[in-house]
Coordinates of C-alpha atoms in Angstrom, one line a residue:
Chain A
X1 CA 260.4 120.0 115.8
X2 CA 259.1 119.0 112.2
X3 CA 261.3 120.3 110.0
X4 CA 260.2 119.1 106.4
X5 CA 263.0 116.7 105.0
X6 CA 263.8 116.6 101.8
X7 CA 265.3 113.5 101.7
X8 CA 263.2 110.2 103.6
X9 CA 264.5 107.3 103.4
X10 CA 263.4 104.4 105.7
X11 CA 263.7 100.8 106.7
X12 CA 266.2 100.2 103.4
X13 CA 267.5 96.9 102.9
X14 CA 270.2 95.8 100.4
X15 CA 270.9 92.6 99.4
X16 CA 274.0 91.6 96.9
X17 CA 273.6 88.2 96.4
X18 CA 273.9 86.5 99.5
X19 CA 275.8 89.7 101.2
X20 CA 273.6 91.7 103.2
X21 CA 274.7 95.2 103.1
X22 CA 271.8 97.6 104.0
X23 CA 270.0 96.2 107.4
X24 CA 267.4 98.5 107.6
X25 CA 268.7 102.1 107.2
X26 CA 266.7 105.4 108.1
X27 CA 267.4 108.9 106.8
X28 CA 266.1 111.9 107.0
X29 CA 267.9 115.2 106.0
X30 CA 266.3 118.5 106.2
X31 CA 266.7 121.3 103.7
X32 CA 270.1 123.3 103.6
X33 CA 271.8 120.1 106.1
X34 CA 275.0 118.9 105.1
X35 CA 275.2 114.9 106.5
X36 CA 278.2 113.4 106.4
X37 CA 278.2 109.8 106.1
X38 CA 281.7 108.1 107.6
X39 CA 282.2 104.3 108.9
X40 CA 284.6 101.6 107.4
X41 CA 285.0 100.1 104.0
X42 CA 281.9 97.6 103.2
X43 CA 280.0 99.6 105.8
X44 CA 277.5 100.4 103.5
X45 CA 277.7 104.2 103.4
X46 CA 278.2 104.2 99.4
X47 CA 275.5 101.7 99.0
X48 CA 273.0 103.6 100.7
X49 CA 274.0 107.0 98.6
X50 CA 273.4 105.2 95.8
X51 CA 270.5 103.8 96.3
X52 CA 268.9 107.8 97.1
X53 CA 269.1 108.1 93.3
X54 CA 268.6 104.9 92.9
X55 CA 271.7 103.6 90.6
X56 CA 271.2 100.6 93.2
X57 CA 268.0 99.4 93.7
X58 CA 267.2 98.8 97.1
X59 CA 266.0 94.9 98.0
X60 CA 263.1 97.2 100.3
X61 CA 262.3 100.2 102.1
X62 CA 261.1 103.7 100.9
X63 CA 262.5 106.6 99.7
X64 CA 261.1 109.7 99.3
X65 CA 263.0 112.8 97.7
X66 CA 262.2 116.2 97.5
X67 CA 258.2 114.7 97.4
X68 CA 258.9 112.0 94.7
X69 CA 258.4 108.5 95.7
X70 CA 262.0 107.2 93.9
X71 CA 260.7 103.3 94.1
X72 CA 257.4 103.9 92.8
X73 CA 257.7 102.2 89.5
X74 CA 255.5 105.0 88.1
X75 CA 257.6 107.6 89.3
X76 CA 260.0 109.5 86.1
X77 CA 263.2 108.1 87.9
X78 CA 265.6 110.2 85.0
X79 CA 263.3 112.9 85.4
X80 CA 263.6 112.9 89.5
X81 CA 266.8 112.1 89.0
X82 CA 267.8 115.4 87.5
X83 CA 266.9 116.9 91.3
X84 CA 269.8 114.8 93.1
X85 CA 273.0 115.6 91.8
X86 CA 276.1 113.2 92.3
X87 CA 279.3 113.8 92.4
X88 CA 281.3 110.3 92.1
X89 CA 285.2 109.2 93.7
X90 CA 286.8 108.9 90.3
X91 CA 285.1 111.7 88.2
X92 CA 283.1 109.5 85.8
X93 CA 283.8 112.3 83.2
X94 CA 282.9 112.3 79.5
X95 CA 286.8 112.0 78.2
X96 CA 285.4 112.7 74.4
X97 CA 283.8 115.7 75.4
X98 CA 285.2 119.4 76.6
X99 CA 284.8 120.2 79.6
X100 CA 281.6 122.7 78.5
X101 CA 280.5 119.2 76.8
X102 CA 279.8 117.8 79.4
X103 CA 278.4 120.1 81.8
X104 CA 275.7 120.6 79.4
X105 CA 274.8 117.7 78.1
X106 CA 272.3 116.5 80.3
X107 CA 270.8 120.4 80.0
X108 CA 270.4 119.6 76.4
X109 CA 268.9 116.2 76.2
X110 CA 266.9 116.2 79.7
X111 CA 266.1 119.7 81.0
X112 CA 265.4 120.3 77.0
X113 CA 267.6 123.7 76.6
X114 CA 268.4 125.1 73.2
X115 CA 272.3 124.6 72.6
X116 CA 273.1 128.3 73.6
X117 CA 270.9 128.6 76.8
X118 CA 272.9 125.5 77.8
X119 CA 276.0 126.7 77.1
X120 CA 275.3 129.9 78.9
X121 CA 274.1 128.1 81.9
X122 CA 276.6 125.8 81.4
X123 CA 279.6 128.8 81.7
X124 CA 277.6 129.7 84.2
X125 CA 278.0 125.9 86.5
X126 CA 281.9 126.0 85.3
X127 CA 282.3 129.6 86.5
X128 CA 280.8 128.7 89.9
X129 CA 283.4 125.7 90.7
X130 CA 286.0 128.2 89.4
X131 CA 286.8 126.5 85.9
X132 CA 285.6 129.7 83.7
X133 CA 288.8 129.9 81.8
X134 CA 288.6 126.0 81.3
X135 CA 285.1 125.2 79.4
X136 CA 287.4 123.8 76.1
X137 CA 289.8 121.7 78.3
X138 CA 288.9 117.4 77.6
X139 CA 289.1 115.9 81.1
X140 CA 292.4 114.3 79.7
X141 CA 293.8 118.3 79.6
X142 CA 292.9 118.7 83.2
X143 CA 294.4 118.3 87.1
X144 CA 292.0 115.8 89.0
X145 CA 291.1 118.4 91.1
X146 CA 290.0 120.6 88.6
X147 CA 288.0 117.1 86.8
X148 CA 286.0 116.9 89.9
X149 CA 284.9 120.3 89.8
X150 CA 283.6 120.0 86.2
X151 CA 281.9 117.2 87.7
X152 CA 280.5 118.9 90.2
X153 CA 279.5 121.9 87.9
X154 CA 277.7 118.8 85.6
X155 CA 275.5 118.4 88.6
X156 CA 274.6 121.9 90.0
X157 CA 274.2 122.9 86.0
X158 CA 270.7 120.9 86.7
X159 CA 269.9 123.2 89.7
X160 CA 269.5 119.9 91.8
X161 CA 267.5 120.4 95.3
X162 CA 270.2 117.7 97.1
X163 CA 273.5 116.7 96.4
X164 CA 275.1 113.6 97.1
X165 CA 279.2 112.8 97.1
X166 CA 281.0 109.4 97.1
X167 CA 283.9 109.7 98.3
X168 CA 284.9 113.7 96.7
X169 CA 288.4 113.4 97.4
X170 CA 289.7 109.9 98.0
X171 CA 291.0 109.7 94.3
X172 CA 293.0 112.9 94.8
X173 CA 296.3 113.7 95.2
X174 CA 296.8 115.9 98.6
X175 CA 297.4 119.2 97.3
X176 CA 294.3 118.7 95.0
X177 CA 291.9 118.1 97.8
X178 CA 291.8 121.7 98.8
X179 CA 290.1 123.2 95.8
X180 CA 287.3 120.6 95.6
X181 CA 286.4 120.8 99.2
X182 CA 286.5 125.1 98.7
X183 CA 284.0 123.9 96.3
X184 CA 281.8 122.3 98.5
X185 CA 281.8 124.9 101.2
X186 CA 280.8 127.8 98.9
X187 CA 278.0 125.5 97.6
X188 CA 277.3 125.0 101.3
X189 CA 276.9 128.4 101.9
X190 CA 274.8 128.8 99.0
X191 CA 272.1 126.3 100.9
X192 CA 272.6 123.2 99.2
X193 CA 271.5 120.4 101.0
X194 CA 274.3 117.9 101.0
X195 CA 275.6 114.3 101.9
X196 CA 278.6 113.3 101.8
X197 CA 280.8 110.2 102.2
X198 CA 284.2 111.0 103.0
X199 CA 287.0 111.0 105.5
X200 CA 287.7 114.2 105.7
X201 CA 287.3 114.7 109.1
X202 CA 288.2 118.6 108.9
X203 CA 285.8 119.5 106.9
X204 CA 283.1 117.6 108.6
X205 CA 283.9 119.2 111.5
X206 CA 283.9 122.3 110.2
X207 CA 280.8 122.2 107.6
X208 CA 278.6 119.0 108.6
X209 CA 275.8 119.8 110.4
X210 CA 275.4 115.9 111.6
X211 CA 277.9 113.5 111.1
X212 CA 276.5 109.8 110.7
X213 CA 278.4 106.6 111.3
X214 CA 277.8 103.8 110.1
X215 CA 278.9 99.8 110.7
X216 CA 278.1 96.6 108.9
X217 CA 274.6 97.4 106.9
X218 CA 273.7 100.1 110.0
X219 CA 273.3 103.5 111.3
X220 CA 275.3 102.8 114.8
X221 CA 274.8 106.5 115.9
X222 CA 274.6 109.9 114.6
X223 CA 274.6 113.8 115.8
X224 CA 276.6 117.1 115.8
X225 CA 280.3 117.0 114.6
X226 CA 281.8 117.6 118.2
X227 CA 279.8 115.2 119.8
X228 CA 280.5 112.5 117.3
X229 CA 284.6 113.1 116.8
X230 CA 284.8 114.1 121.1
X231 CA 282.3 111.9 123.1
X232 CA 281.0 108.7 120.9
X233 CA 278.8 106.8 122.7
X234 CA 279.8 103.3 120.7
X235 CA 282.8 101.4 121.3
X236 CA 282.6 100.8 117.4
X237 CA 282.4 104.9 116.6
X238 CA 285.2 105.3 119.1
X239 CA 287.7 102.3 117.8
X240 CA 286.8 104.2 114.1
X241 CA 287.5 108.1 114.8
X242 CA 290.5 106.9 116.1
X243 CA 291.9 104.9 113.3
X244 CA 291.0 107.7 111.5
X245 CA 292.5 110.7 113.4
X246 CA 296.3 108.0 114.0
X247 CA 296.7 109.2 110.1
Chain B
X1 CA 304.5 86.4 28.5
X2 CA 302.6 90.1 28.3
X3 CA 300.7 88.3 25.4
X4 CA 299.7 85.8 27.6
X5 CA 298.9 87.5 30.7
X6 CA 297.9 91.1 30.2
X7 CA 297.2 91.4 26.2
X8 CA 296.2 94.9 25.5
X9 CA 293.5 93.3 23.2
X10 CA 292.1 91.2 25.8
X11 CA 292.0 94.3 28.0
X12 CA 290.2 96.7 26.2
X13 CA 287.5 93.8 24.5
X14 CA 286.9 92.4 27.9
X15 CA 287.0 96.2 30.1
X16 CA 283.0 96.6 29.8
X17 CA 282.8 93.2 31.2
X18 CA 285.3 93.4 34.2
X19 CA 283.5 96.9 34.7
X20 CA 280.2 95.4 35.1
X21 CA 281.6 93.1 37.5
X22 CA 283.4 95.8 39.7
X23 CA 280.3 97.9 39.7
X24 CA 278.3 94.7 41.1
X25 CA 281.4 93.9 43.4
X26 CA 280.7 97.8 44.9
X27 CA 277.5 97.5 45.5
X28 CA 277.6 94.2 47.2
X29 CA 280.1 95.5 49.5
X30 CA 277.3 98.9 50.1
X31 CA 274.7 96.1 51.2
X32 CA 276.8 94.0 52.7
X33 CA 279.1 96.3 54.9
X34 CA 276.2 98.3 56.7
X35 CA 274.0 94.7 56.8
X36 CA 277.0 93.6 59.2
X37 CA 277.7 96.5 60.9
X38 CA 274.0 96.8 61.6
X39 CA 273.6 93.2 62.7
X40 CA 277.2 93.4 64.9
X41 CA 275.4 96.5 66.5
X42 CA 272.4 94.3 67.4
X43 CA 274.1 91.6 68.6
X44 CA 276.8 93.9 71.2
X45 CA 273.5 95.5 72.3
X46 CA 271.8 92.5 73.1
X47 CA 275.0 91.4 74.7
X48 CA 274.9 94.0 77.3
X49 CA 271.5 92.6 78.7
X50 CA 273.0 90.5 81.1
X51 CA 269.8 88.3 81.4
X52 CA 270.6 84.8 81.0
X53 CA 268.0 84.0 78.8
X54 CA 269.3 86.3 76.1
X55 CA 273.0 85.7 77.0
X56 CA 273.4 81.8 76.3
X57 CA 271.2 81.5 73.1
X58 CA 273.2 85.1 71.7
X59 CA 276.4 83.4 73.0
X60 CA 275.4 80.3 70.9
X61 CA 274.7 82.4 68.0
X62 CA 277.7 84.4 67.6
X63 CA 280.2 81.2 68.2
X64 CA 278.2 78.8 65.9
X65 CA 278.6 81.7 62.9
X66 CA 282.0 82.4 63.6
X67 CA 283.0 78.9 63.6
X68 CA 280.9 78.0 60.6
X69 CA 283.1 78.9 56.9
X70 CA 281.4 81.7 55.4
X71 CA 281.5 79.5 52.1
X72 CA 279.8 76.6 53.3
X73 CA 276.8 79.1 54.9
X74 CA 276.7 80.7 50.9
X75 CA 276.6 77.0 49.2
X76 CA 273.8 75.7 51.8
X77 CA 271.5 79.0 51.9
X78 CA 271.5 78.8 47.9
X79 CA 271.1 75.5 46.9
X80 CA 269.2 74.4 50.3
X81 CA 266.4 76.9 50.6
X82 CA 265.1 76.0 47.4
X83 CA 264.0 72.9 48.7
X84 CA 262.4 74.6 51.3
X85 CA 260.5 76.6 48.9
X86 CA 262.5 79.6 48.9
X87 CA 264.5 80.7 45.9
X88 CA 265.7 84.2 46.7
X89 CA 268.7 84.3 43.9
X90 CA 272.5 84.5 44.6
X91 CA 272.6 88.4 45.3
X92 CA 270.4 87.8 48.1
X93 CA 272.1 84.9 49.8
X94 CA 275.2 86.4 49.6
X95 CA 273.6 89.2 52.1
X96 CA 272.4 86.7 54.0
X97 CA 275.4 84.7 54.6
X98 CA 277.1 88.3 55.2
X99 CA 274.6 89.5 57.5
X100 CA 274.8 86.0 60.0
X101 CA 278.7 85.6 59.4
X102 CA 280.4 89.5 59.4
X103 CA 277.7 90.1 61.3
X104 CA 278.5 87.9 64.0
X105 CA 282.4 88.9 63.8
X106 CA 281.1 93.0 64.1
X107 CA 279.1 92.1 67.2
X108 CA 282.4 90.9 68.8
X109 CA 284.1 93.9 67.6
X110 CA 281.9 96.3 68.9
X111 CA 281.2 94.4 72.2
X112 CA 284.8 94.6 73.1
X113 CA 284.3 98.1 72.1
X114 CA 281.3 98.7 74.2
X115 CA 283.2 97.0 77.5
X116 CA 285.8 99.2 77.1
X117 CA 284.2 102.1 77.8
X118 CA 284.0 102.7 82.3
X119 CA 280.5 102.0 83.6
X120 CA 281.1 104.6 85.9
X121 CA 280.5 107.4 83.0
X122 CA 277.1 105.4 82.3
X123 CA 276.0 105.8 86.0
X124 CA 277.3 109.5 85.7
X125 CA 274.9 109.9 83.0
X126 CA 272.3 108.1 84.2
X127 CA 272.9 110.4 87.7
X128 CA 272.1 113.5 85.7
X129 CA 268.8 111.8 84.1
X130 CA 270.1 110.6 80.8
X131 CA 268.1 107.2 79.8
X132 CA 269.9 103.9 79.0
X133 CA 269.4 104.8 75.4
X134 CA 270.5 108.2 75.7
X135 CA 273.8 107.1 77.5
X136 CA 274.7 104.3 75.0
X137 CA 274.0 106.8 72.1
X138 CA 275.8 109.8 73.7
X139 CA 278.6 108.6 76.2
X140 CA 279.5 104.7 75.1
X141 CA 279.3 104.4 71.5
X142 CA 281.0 107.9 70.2
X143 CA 284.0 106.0 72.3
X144 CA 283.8 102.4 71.5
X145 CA 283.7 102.8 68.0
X146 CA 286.7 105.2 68.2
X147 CA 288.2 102.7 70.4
X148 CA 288.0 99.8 68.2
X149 CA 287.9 100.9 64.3
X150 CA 291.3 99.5 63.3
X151 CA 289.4 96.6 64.6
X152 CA 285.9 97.3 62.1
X153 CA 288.2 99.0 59.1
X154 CA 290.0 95.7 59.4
X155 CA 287.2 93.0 59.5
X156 CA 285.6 95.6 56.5
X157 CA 288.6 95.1 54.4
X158 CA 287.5 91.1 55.2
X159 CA 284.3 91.6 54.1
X160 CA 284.7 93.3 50.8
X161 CA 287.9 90.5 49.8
X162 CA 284.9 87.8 50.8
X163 CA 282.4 89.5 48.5
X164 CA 284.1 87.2 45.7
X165 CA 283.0 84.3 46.9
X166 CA 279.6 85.4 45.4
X167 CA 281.1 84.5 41.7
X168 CA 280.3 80.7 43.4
X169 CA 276.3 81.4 43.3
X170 CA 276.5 83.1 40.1
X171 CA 276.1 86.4 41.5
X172 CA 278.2 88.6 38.6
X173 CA 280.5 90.7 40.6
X174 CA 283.8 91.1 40.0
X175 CA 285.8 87.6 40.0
X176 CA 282.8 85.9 38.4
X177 CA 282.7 88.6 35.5
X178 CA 286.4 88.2 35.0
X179 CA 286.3 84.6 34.6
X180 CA 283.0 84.6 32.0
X181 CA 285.7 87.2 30.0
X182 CA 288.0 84.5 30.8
X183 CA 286.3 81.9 29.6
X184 CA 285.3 83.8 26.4
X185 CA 288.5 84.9 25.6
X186 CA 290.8 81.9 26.6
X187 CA 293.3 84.1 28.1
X188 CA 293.9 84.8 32.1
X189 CA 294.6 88.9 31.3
X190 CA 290.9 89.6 32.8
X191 CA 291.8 87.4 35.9
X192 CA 294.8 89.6 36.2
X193 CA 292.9 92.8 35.4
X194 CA 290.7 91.8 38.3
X195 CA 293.6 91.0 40.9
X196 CA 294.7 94.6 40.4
X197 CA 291.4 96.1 40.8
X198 CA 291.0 94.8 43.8
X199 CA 295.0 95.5 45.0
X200 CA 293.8 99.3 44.0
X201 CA 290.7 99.6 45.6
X202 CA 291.7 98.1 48.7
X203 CA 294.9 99.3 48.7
X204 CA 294.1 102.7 50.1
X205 CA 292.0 101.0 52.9
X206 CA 295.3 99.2 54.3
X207 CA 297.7 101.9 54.4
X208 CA 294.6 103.9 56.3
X209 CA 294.5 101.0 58.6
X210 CA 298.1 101.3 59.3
X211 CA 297.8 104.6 60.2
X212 CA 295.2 103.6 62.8
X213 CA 296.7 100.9 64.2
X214 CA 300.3 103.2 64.4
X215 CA 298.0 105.9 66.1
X216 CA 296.7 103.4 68.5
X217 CA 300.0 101.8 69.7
X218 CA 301.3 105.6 70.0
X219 CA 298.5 106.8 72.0
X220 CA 298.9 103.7 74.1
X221 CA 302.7 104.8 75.0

């Protein structure tokens, strides 16, 4: 069935130098999916989430994202950009602004909102990660877990139509994890189309809709949660979910 | 003693004088100050293209000003450019040697200022559709300047003590006024008169530079 994806991204290729660390990768994710993106360190899963968005540029290949051609050099790339949220492993938060700062800067000097109808939608964003009571905290005033959900609420403040995560919750202390990954579900539920590089094998097993592994550059294989953690068809998916699953 | 080095009479015949000269010394440091910190700018921004066609010959630049004395660069620009046709006048060299030589030493300043700032919170910024521009001018700079103004108060503090070497080209700022009234008077009291002007104008900059650098090592605990 053709189910319109929102996110097209084929044949990418990333070269660093001499490393080669995108061998061709394809990726399609429909509206209201949540892909999760697993595979070893240096796989190339980060790589290729950046180069959606295009903070890397890919060496070749094409991506297409909600209808915008992201390589054409034509294309707006801050204005597409304001479409594909992303949420980053160590916050990447504005430490000289509040926390209302700097959900709404970006509604103030790209979407073009008057300072109070950002700060409205902003208190809006920081009420939806559960931070209402925090819009005057600096990031220095706040738990990691609560940084990465003012991060988060920097992103959906935009009203993006895909959202991408590095690596959420690898920066977090344990007991922290919880509330960003609460976070993710309810936007989940509210039909955001998601992908997400992590390990947390829980919630991809109870949230992704396709879990996608990847090895040195490549997609190895990719399908439902149960069929990807219980019966991988590659020795190299298998030898992974294990490592994994030991901890 | 007194008679000889701070004569009442001296003071009050030579005050208009010294005056003059501390009202020129003020308003070289206006030009002079913001002409650095505007060519430091330039430079740390230039820095941050990594291209290495702008990198060596901006690399090149900043060391061979830094290295060269600030007097030296005063001495050449005004008695060399005549010969080559330009005579632009003692004020105006001085701001030129300023602008290549405190210019070069703000560009350092700020680039360390710039670098210290996580590239991460660009790409966060850039994520949500800020420009380059708009991420320098909104996320980077606010910090880096915070970051490093003991650093800029202190090479400011530099700059207005250096502002004396215009009494060499004749430009009539403070040092050179006090030594015409000098000269006139045979008596070092405006020389003295002139040491503490400058003590009491710059005075209040050092203790605030303290302060700063206290603050920093305390937020660094």
């Amino acid at each position: 069935m053709a189910t319109l994806s929102i996110v097209d991204a084929r044949a990418i290729h990333k070269h660093f130098g001499a490393l080669h660390v995108l061998k061709g990768v394809d990726l399609k994710v429909a509206e209201r999916e949540l892909v999760f993106v697993i595979g070893p360190s240096g796989s190339g899963k980060s790589t290729l989430l950046r180069c959606l968005n295009r903070l890397e540029e890919p060496s070749s290949g094409s991506i297409v994202v909600d209808g915008i051609d992201m390589l054409d050099p034509r294309t707006d790339i801050n204005h597409a950009r304001q479409r594909i949220g992303m949420v980053f492993q160590s916050f990447n938060l504005y430490p000289h602004m509040t926390a209302l700062g700097n959900v709404t800067l970006a509604l103030r000097k790209v979407a073009g909102k008057s300072r109070a109808e950002a700060d409205r939608l902003g208190h809006a964003a920081l009420e939806r990660v559960g931070l209402a009571d925090r819009a005057e905290h600096t990031p220095g005033q706040l738990s990691g877990g609560q940084q990465q959900r003012v991060a988060i609420a920097r992103s959906i403040a935009l009203e993006p139509r895909v959202m991408l995560f590095d690596e959420p919750t690898s920066a977090l202390d344990p007991e922290l994890v919880g509330s960003v990954l609460e976070v993710m579900r309810s936007l989940r539920e509210s039909g955001m189309t998601m992908i997400v590089v992590s390990h947390e094998m829980g919630f991809a097993r109870n949230a992704a809709d396709r879990v996608v592994f990847m090895d040195d550059g490549l997609i190895v294989e990719q399908g439902a949660p149960a069929e990807i953690f219980e019966h991988p068809a590659h020795d190299r998916t298998r030898a992974f979910i294990g490592q994994i699953q030991r901890h | 003693m007194i008679q000889t080095f701070f004569n009442f009479d001296i003071i009050v015949a030579s005050w208009p004088i010294v005056m003059a000269g501390l009202l020129n010394t003020v308003l070289l440091s206006l030009i002079v100050v913001p002409l650095g910190l505007f060519g430091g700018l330039l430079l740390a921004l230039l820095a941050s293209i990594r291209h290495p066609l702008v990198r060596w010959p901006l690399m090149a630049w900043v060391d061979f000003f830094r290295a060269f004395p600030p007097l030296v660069l005063l001495i050449l620009l005004f008695a060399g450019l005549p010969f080559a046709g330009l005579d632009l006048g003692g004020f105006a060299c001085v701001a030129i040697a300023f602008f290549l030589n405190t210019g070069a030493y703000y560009g350092e300043i700020f680039r360390a200022g710039i670098e210290s700032i996580p590239a991460g919170q660009v790409e966060a910024a850039r994520s949500t559709g800020l420009g380059r521009l708009q991420a320098l001018g909104y996320i980077v700079l606010p910090q880096a300047v915070r970051n490093v103004m003991p650093d800029l108060l202190s090479n400011t503090l530099e700059v207005v003590k250096l502002t004396s070497l215009g009494s060499v080209v004749a430009v009539p700022e403070l040092l050179y006024q006090a030594r015409q009234a000098q000269s006139l008077t045979y008596n070092p009291t405006p020389i003295v008169v002139a040491a503490i002007i400058y003590f009491l104008m710059l005075w209040p900059l050092v203790r605030l530079l303290s302060r700063l650098e206290n603050r920093a090592l305390a937020g660094r605990r």
